[in-house]
Short mmCIF file of C-alpha atoms in Angstrom, two decimals:
data_model
loop_
_atom_site.label_atom_id
_atom_site.label_comp_id
_atom_site.label_asym_id
_atom_site.label_seq_id
_atom_site.Cartn_x
_atom_site.Cartn_y
_atom_site.Cartn_z
CA MET A 1 -27.20 -11.54 10.27
CA SER A 2 -31.14 -11.42 8.32
CA THR A 3 -33.55 -12.26 10.59
CA HIS A 4 -35.44 -13.35 7.72
CA ASN A 5 -35.53 -17.17 7.75
CA ASP A 6 -34.06 -17.65 3.64
CA PHE A 7 -31.25 -15.64 2.46
CA LEU A 8 -28.46 -15.52 0.95
CA PHE A 9 -25.36 -14.06 3.20
CA THR A 10 -21.33 -13.33 1.62
CA SER A 11 -17.92 -13.30 3.41
CA GLU A 12 -14.61 -12.47 2.49
CA SER A 13 -10.83 -13.96 3.37
CA VAL A 14 -7.77 -12.40 1.84
CA SER A 15 -4.79 -14.65 2.43
CA GLU A 16 -1.33 -13.66 4.77
CA GLY A 17 -0.06 -12.41 1.35
CA HIS A 18 -2.73 -9.89 0.55
CA PRO A 19 -0.81 -6.15 1.27
CA ASP A 20 -3.27 -5.62 3.97
CA LYS A 21 -2.50 -8.88 5.51
CA VAL A 22 1.70 -8.63 5.29
CA CYS A 23 1.02 -5.52 7.10
CA ASP A 24 -1.17 -7.09 9.85
CA CYS A 25 1.71 -9.99 10.24
CA ILE A 26 4.75 -7.74 10.35
CA SER A 27 2.49 -5.90 13.15
CA ASP A 28 1.89 -8.32 15.09
CA LYS A 29 5.70 -9.78 15.06
CA VAL A 30 6.86 -6.64 16.28
CA VAL A 31 4.27 -7.16 19.23
CA ASP A 32 5.35 -10.41 19.96
CA VAL A 33 9.33 -9.46 19.52
CA PHE A 34 8.66 -7.51 22.62
CA LEU A 35 6.20 -8.81 24.24
CA ALA A 36 8.57 -11.56 24.67
CA ALA A 37 11.61 -9.70 26.03
CA ASP A 38 9.41 -8.46 28.61
CA PRO A 39 5.76 -9.26 28.96
CA TYR A 40 4.18 -6.12 30.31
CA ALA A 41 5.51 -4.46 27.02
CA ARG A 42 3.50 -1.42 25.27
CA VAL A 43 3.25 -1.61 21.51
CA ALA A 44 0.99 -0.05 18.94
CA CYS A 45 2.64 -0.49 15.76
CA GLU A 46 1.38 -0.12 11.93
CA THR A 47 3.05 -0.34 9.54
CA MET A 48 2.80 0.47 5.96
CA ALA A 49 4.05 -2.06 2.71
CA THR A 50 4.59 -1.10 -1.15
CA THR A 51 7.18 -1.95 -3.88
CA ASN A 52 10.15 -3.36 -2.00
CA ARG A 53 9.76 -0.59 0.90
CA VAL A 54 7.83 -1.69 4.65
CA ILE A 55 7.70 1.74 7.25
CA LEU A 56 7.24 0.70 10.50
CA ALA A 57 5.15 3.78 12.99
CA GLY A 58 3.67 3.52 16.41
CA GLU A 59 5.24 3.90 20.06
CA VAL A 60 5.46 1.43 22.02
CA ARG A 61 7.68 1.29 26.22
CA GLY A 62 10.17 -1.25 26.73
CA PRO A 63 12.98 -2.72 26.82
CA ALA A 64 16.16 -1.65 25.14
CA SER A 65 17.54 -5.11 24.02
CA VAL A 66 14.44 -4.87 21.29
CA THR A 67 16.62 -2.44 18.76
CA HIS A 68 16.13 -1.10 15.97
CA ASP A 69 17.78 -4.10 14.21
CA LYS A 70 15.99 -6.46 15.81
CA LEU A 71 12.62 -4.92 14.09
CA VAL A 72 14.28 -5.03 10.73
CA ALA A 73 15.27 -8.39 10.88
CA ALA A 74 11.29 -8.67 12.44
CA ALA A 75 9.56 -7.17 9.91
CA ARG A 76 11.92 -9.51 7.66
CA ASP A 77 10.63 -12.13 9.04
CA ALA A 78 7.26 -11.65 8.66
CA VAL A 79 8.17 -11.48 4.83
CA ARG A 80 9.92 -14.45 4.92
CA GLU A 81 7.44 -16.49 6.16
CA ILE A 82 4.52 -15.84 4.21
CA GLY A 83 6.96 -16.49 1.03
CA TYR A 84 7.46 -12.96 -0.89
CA GLU A 85 11.03 -13.52 -2.61
CA GLN A 86 9.95 -11.85 -5.82
CA GLU A 87 11.16 -9.21 -7.64
CA GLY A 88 9.05 -6.29 -6.73
CA PHE A 89 8.78 -7.37 -3.07
CA HIS A 90 11.59 -9.76 -1.67
CA TRP A 91 11.73 -9.84 2.45
CA GLN A 92 15.78 -10.03 2.14
CA ASN A 93 15.78 -7.23 -1.00
CA MET A 94 13.19 -4.59 0.00
CA LYS A 95 14.02 -1.37 2.47
CA VAL A 96 12.75 -1.05 5.62
CA GLU A 97 11.79 1.69 8.01
CA VAL A 98 11.89 2.40 11.45
CA LEU A 99 10.02 5.50 12.85
CA ILE A 100 8.38 3.60 16.11
CA HIS A 101 9.22 6.05 18.91
CA ALA A 102 8.27 5.35 23.07
CA GLN A 103 4.99 6.06 23.91
CA SER A 104 2.82 9.27 25.36
CA SER A 105 3.36 9.68 29.00
CA ASP A 106 -0.26 10.99 28.82
CA ILE A 107 -1.67 7.60 27.62
CA ALA A 108 0.65 5.97 30.03
CA MET A 109 -0.51 7.82 33.25
CA GLY A 110 -4.21 6.46 32.55
CA VAL A 111 -3.84 3.01 31.63
CA ASP A 112 -0.68 2.32 34.77
CA SER A 113 -1.96 0.89 38.10
CA SER A 114 -0.66 3.07 40.81
CA GLY A 115 -1.24 3.09 44.47
CA ASN A 116 -5.06 2.09 44.88
CA LYS A 117 -5.62 2.58 40.98
CA ASP A 118 -6.48 -0.24 38.87
CA GLU A 119 -4.83 -0.73 35.59
CA GLY A 120 -6.46 1.02 32.96
CA ALA A 121 -8.59 0.92 29.39
CA GLY A 122 -5.80 2.34 26.91
CA ASP A 123 -8.49 3.90 24.53
CA GLN A 124 -12.08 4.22 24.67
CA GLY A 125 -14.38 1.99 22.68
CA ILE A 126 -16.91 -0.68 21.61
CA MET A 127 -15.85 -4.23 21.49
CA PHE A 128 -18.80 -6.62 20.13
CA GLY A 129 -17.69 -10.70 20.98
CA TYR A 130 -20.03 -13.61 19.00
CA ALA A 131 -20.63 -16.96 17.87
CA CYS A 132 -23.13 -19.62 16.82
CA ARG A 133 -23.91 -22.92 15.88
CA GLU A 134 -23.55 -22.66 12.47
CA THR A 135 -19.84 -24.70 11.94
CA PRO A 136 -18.40 -27.10 14.66
CA VAL A 137 -15.94 -23.74 16.16
CA LEU A 138 -18.99 -22.47 16.25
CA MET A 139 -18.52 -19.25 13.52
CA PRO A 140 -20.37 -17.98 10.76
CA ALA A 141 -20.09 -20.49 7.38
CA PRO A 142 -19.94 -18.05 5.04
CA ILE A 143 -16.41 -16.54 6.93
CA TYR A 144 -15.49 -19.98 8.07
CA TYR A 145 -15.02 -21.63 4.72
CA ALA A 146 -13.60 -18.61 3.27
CA HIS A 147 -10.84 -18.54 5.32
CA LYS A 148 -10.85 -22.04 4.80
CA ILE A 149 -10.11 -22.28 0.99
CA LEU A 150 -7.33 -19.42 0.87
CA ARG A 151 -5.15 -21.55 3.91
CA SER A 152 -5.33 -24.95 1.99
CA LEU A 153 -4.13 -23.56 -1.38
CA ALA A 154 -1.03 -21.66 1.09
CA GLU A 155 -1.28 -24.96 2.98
CA THR A 156 -0.64 -26.24 -0.96
CA ARG A 157 1.89 -23.03 -1.81
CA HIS A 158 4.62 -23.21 1.36
CA LYS A 159 4.32 -27.41 0.81
CA ASN A 160 5.20 -26.97 -3.10
CA ASN A 161 7.31 -24.29 -4.20
CA GLN A 162 6.53 -25.63 -7.46
CA SER A 163 2.60 -25.75 -6.86
CA GLY A 164 2.60 -22.30 -9.32
CA LEU A 165 0.48 -20.41 -6.60
CA GLY A 166 1.72 -17.18 -5.25
CA PRO A 167 1.50 -15.29 -1.37
CA ASP A 168 -1.58 -12.91 -3.27
CA ALA A 169 -5.33 -14.45 -2.77
CA LYS A 170 -8.69 -13.67 -1.99
CA SER A 171 -11.79 -15.40 -1.49
CA GLN A 172 -15.51 -14.79 -1.56
CA VAL A 173 -18.57 -17.55 -0.13
CA THR A 174 -22.16 -16.87 -1.13
CA LEU A 175 -24.65 -19.15 1.13
CA ARG A 176 -27.73 -20.21 1.07
CA TYR A 177 -29.85 -20.10 4.25
CA VAL A 178 -32.83 -22.42 4.69
CA ASN A 179 -35.35 -21.74 8.20
CA GLY A 180 -31.87 -19.94 9.49
CA ARG A 181 -29.43 -22.51 8.78
CA PRO A 182 -27.00 -22.15 6.22
CA VAL A 183 -27.31 -25.21 3.13
CA ALA A 184 -25.20 -24.88 -0.14
CA ALA A 185 -23.47 -22.50 -2.14
CA THR A 186 -24.46 -20.33 -4.33
CA SER A 187 -21.18 -18.67 -5.69
CA VAL A 188 -17.70 -18.86 -4.75
CA VAL A 189 -14.79 -16.58 -5.69
CA VAL A 190 -11.44 -17.42 -5.47
CA SER A 191 -8.43 -14.42 -6.98
CA THR A 192 -4.93 -16.02 -6.10
CA GLN A 193 -1.35 -14.99 -7.86
CA HIS A 194 0.28 -16.97 -10.03
CA ASP A 195 2.94 -17.85 -11.98
CA GLU A 196 3.36 -16.79 -15.40
CA ALA A 197 3.34 -20.08 -17.20
CA MET A 198 0.63 -21.31 -15.83
CA SER A 199 -3.33 -20.90 -17.36
CA GLN A 200 -6.31 -19.52 -16.25
CA GLU A 201 -7.74 -22.91 -17.09
CA ALA A 202 -4.90 -24.59 -14.57
CA ILE A 203 -5.26 -22.38 -11.85
CA ARG A 204 -8.64 -23.10 -12.54
CA GLU A 205 -8.67 -26.44 -11.64
CA LEU A 206 -6.56 -26.13 -8.92
CA VAL A 207 -8.54 -23.95 -7.05
CA ARG A 208 -11.92 -26.15 -7.46
CA GLN A 209 -10.39 -28.72 -5.80
CA HIS A 210 -9.50 -26.87 -2.90
CA VAL A 211 -12.94 -25.82 -2.77
CA VAL A 212 -14.61 -29.24 -3.53
CA ALA A 213 -12.48 -30.43 -0.63
CA THR A 214 -13.24 -27.26 1.48
CA LEU A 215 -17.23 -27.85 1.61
CA PRO A 216 -19.62 -29.73 2.52
CA ASP A 217 -20.64 -32.45 0.56
CA GLY A 218 -23.18 -31.54 -1.66
CA TRP A 219 -22.80 -27.59 -1.76
CA MET A 220 -20.69 -26.87 -4.48
CA CYS A 221 -21.75 -23.62 -6.59
CA PRO A 222 -23.18 -23.82 -9.82
CA GLU A 223 -20.42 -23.55 -12.42
CA LYS A 224 -21.70 -20.50 -13.68
CA SER A 225 -21.70 -18.82 -10.37
CA PHE A 226 -17.09 -20.03 -10.13
CA TYR A 227 -15.03 -17.43 -10.17
CA VAL A 228 -11.54 -18.48 -10.64
CA ASN A 229 -9.84 -15.32 -11.12
CA PRO A 230 -12.13 -12.93 -13.11
CA THR A 231 -9.87 -10.27 -13.80
CA GLY A 232 -7.69 -12.84 -16.51
CA ARG A 233 -4.66 -12.92 -14.39
CA PHE A 234 -2.75 -11.88 -11.68
CA VAL A 235 0.63 -12.23 -11.31
CA ILE A 236 1.45 -8.78 -9.84
CA GLY A 237 0.48 -9.42 -6.24
CA GLY A 238 1.04 -8.67 -2.70
CA PRO A 239 2.58 -4.87 -2.06
CA ASP A 240 4.61 -4.78 -5.44
CA GLY A 241 0.43 -4.30 -6.66
CA ASP A 242 -1.12 -2.18 -4.52
CA ALA A 243 0.09 -0.26 -1.14
CA GLY A 244 -0.91 -2.05 2.27
CA LEU A 245 -1.77 -0.88 6.20
CA THR A 246 -2.36 -2.61 8.96
CA GLY A 247 -5.94 -2.68 10.15
CA ARG A 248 -7.26 -2.30 7.05
CA LYS A 249 -9.56 -6.14 7.18
CA ILE A 250 -11.25 -5.90 10.50
CA ILE A 251 -14.21 -7.40 8.51
CA VAL A 252 -11.98 -10.19 7.56
CA ASP A 253 -10.39 -10.46 10.94
CA THR A 254 -13.51 -11.42 13.15
CA TYR A 255 -16.99 -12.17 11.64
CA GLY A 256 -17.80 -11.56 8.18
CA GLY A 257 -19.85 -9.09 8.27
CA ALA A 258 -22.03 -11.63 10.00
CA ALA A 259 -21.84 -9.68 13.59
CA PRO A 260 -21.08 -6.14 14.76
CA HIS A 261 -17.26 -4.95 14.55
CA GLY A 262 -16.22 -2.18 17.11
CA GLY A 263 -14.00 -0.03 13.78
CA GLY A 264 -10.81 -0.93 16.46
CA ALA A 265 -8.26 -3.02 14.20
CA PHE A 266 -6.62 -5.98 16.38
CA SER A 267 -3.23 -6.53 15.20
CA GLY A 268 0.24 -4.44 15.96
CA LYS A 269 -1.45 -4.03 19.52
CA ASP A 270 -0.34 -5.52 22.80
CA PRO A 271 -2.88 -6.59 25.46
CA THR A 272 -3.67 -4.04 27.54
CA LYS A 273 -5.17 -2.17 24.23
CA VAL A 274 -8.88 -2.75 24.82
CA ASP A 275 -10.08 -3.58 21.19
CA ARG A 276 -8.15 -6.37 21.03
CA SER A 277 -8.16 -7.42 24.37
CA ALA A 278 -11.92 -7.12 24.97
CA ALA A 279 -12.95 -7.93 21.61
CA TYR A 280 -11.30 -11.41 22.48
CA ALA A 281 -13.27 -11.62 26.26
CA ALA A 282 -16.38 -10.73 24.20
CA ARG A 283 -15.75 -14.09 21.71
CA TYR A 284 -14.73 -15.71 24.96
CA LEU A 285 -18.76 -15.33 27.00
CA ALA A 286 -20.16 -15.58 24.08
CA LYS A 287 -18.40 -18.86 22.73
CA ASN A 288 -18.56 -20.42 25.87
CA ILE A 289 -23.02 -19.53 26.42
CA VAL A 290 -23.29 -20.74 22.98
CA ALA A 291 -21.27 -23.72 23.39
CA ALA A 292 -22.95 -24.35 27.35
CA GLU A 293 -26.48 -24.56 24.91
CA LEU A 294 -27.99 -21.71 26.69
CA ALA A 295 -28.71 -19.90 22.63
CA GLU A 296 -27.70 -20.60 18.83
CA ARG A 297 -26.32 -17.23 18.26
CA CYS A 298 -25.25 -14.82 20.80
CA THR A 299 -23.32 -11.44 19.86
CA ILE A 300 -22.33 -9.20 23.36
CA GLN A 301 -20.96 -5.75 23.53
CA LEU A 302 -18.18 -4.55 25.86
CA SER A 303 -17.42 -0.60 25.84
CA TYR A 304 -14.53 1.21 28.09
CA ALA A 305 -12.91 4.66 28.46
CA ILE A 306 -10.12 5.25 27.73
CA GLY A 307 -7.78 5.13 31.88
CA VAL A 308 -11.25 4.01 32.99
CA SER A 309 -10.74 -0.29 34.50
CA TYR A 310 -14.25 -1.77 33.84
CA PRO A 311 -16.38 -2.12 31.64
CA LEU A 312 -19.26 0.93 31.57
CA SER A 313 -21.45 -1.61 30.15
CA ILE A 314 -22.15 -4.99 29.23
CA TYR A 315 -24.82 -6.22 26.59
CA ILE A 316 -26.30 -9.34 25.35
CA ASN A 317 -28.50 -10.10 22.67
CA THR A 318 -29.17 -13.94 21.52
CA HIS A 319 -30.99 -12.97 18.95
CA GLY A 320 -34.55 -14.57 19.76
CA THR A 321 -32.56 -18.31 20.50
CA GLY A 322 -31.62 -18.01 24.10
CA GLN A 323 -32.93 -20.18 26.68
CA VAL A 324 -32.26 -17.54 29.70
CA ASP A 325 -32.47 -14.45 30.72
CA GLU A 326 -30.10 -11.67 29.02
CA SER A 327 -29.16 -10.16 31.72
CA ARG A 328 -29.49 -12.18 33.77
CA LEU A 329 -26.23 -13.08 31.72
CA ALA A 330 -25.62 -9.83 32.10
CA GLU A 331 -25.42 -9.44 35.46
CA ILE A 332 -23.54 -12.47 36.31
CA LEU A 333 -20.69 -12.97 33.57
CA PRO A 334 -18.45 -10.57 35.51
CA GLU A 335 -18.33 -12.97 37.78
CA PHE A 336 -16.96 -15.24 35.64
CA MET A 337 -15.00 -13.23 34.04
CA ASN A 338 -13.15 -9.92 35.62
CA LEU A 339 -13.06 -7.82 32.93
CA SER A 340 -11.06 -5.09 33.43
CA PRO A 341 -7.61 -5.35 31.12
CA ARG A 342 -5.90 -6.88 33.94
CA GLY A 343 -8.57 -9.46 34.39
CA ILE A 344 -8.71 -10.12 30.77
CA ARG A 345 -5.06 -10.39 30.16
CA GLU A 346 -4.41 -12.57 33.04
CA HIS A 347 -7.73 -14.82 32.84
CA LEU A 348 -6.47 -15.43 29.45
CA ALA A 349 -2.65 -15.48 29.72
CA LEU A 350 -2.74 -12.72 26.89
CA ASN A 351 0.82 -11.30 28.08
CA ARG A 352 2.79 -13.95 25.86
CA PRO A 353 4.15 -13.46 21.87
CA ILE A 354 1.46 -15.61 20.47
CA TYR A 355 -0.17 -13.14 18.10
CA ALA A 356 1.85 -13.33 15.12
CA ARG A 357 0.38 -16.73 14.24
CA THR A 358 -3.22 -14.13 14.92
CA ALA A 359 -2.96 -12.33 11.89
CA ALA A 360 -4.07 -14.16 8.86
CA TYR A 361 -7.38 -15.91 8.56
CA GLY A 362 -9.25 -14.66 11.36
CA HIS A 363 -8.44 -13.97 15.04
CA PHE A 364 -12.11 -16.27 15.89
CA GLY A 365 -12.80 -20.08 15.58
CA ARG A 366 -9.09 -21.27 15.51
CA GLU A 367 -7.63 -24.09 17.66
CA PRO A 368 -5.85 -22.78 20.75
CA ASP A 369 -2.44 -24.33 20.80
CA HIS A 370 -0.12 -25.60 23.70
CA GLU A 371 1.24 -22.16 23.71
CA GLY A 372 -1.32 -20.12 24.57
CA GLY A 373 -2.28 -19.28 20.99
CA PHE A 374 -6.02 -18.62 20.84
CA SER A 375 -6.84 -18.71 24.33
CA TRP A 376 -10.31 -17.21 23.90
CA GLU A 377 -11.55 -20.07 22.62
CA LYS A 378 -11.55 -22.10 25.42
CA THR A 379 -15.05 -23.43 26.10
CA ASP A 380 -13.72 -24.21 29.95
CA LEU A 381 -16.65 -22.35 31.43
CA VAL A 382 -19.14 -24.38 30.24
CA PRO A 383 -19.68 -26.43 33.20
CA ARG A 384 -19.54 -23.51 35.75
CA LEU A 385 -22.66 -21.88 32.98
CA LYS A 386 -24.97 -25.52 33.05
CA ARG A 387 -24.80 -25.38 37.05
CA GLU A 388 -26.04 -21.57 36.69
CA PHE A 389 -28.28 -21.99 34.79
CA ALA A 390 -29.11 -25.44 35.35
#
């Protein structure tokens, strides 16, 4: 995000019914099916969706009890839960192809523990975590409100099937920052799929209610900068309107562009894949540092090599807001959390079927739940961090 004090910043979100998010939801549903059958199953599932067709591809290592039929059922369940019962995309009528095969033995050899060798990272890569004080959940404000608008619309749609809203939607929020703090929206864009009989004015007023209720008091943008379905019509949507793929919304999944992203997608991957687990660990550590009042903003980068257990580097940047030395933080954090793939999985209890719930509306800034979902959002390191740096 800008280093200037006064600026505009924009983030976007997409709903669970967006074609790419449909694929993320299906891929993570597949991960959950495997982890429910075997907590140590290996999954790398990619999904493609188009008009009344879903294709699953990838590599797995898991129990024979997860059959072809169970994977087809998982795809249908994901689409049904999203709410697609349209002529061009219907959870019952869509064709589901399963092209998933066994995990490469070469990859398995690098990842598996054996003898004195600990479990290695499932791939090379760089992962980032970020936290800041702009919102109660320590997330950047633009992406926080962009997600919140769409979740509000989705809740209305799920509760009321006569709402006129369809599953596919996008939002974009631009906020004005003064002295580095968000103070108001300068523009809001919402596009939402709708029933053919619904007028554009009715859609605009329905969306307005959700935007006004979501933004803080006095933050609503000027009327001329409030855009609802700018093309004028959005009846055909979802995979019937545009093909979808897993992993194409990684900035929506993370910080809305306010912080770096290493490039790897999350959905469809079991927690031995550091693309997912190490990004969760980096967010967990950054959030705890900010929650402990050691910094107003914190970015953490972790880097890994395939088959190697521990990070090659740990980088911390508190953007000039830190109360403690960044090099000292980088030195001590591995004492707070084992940053090997095994250590991350055990610390955050990631070997559970908790991933379908992460696929839409962001992986970060969510509430930890009683089933272990979003465990990386806990701030349980705060007391120890405060003692260490008292």
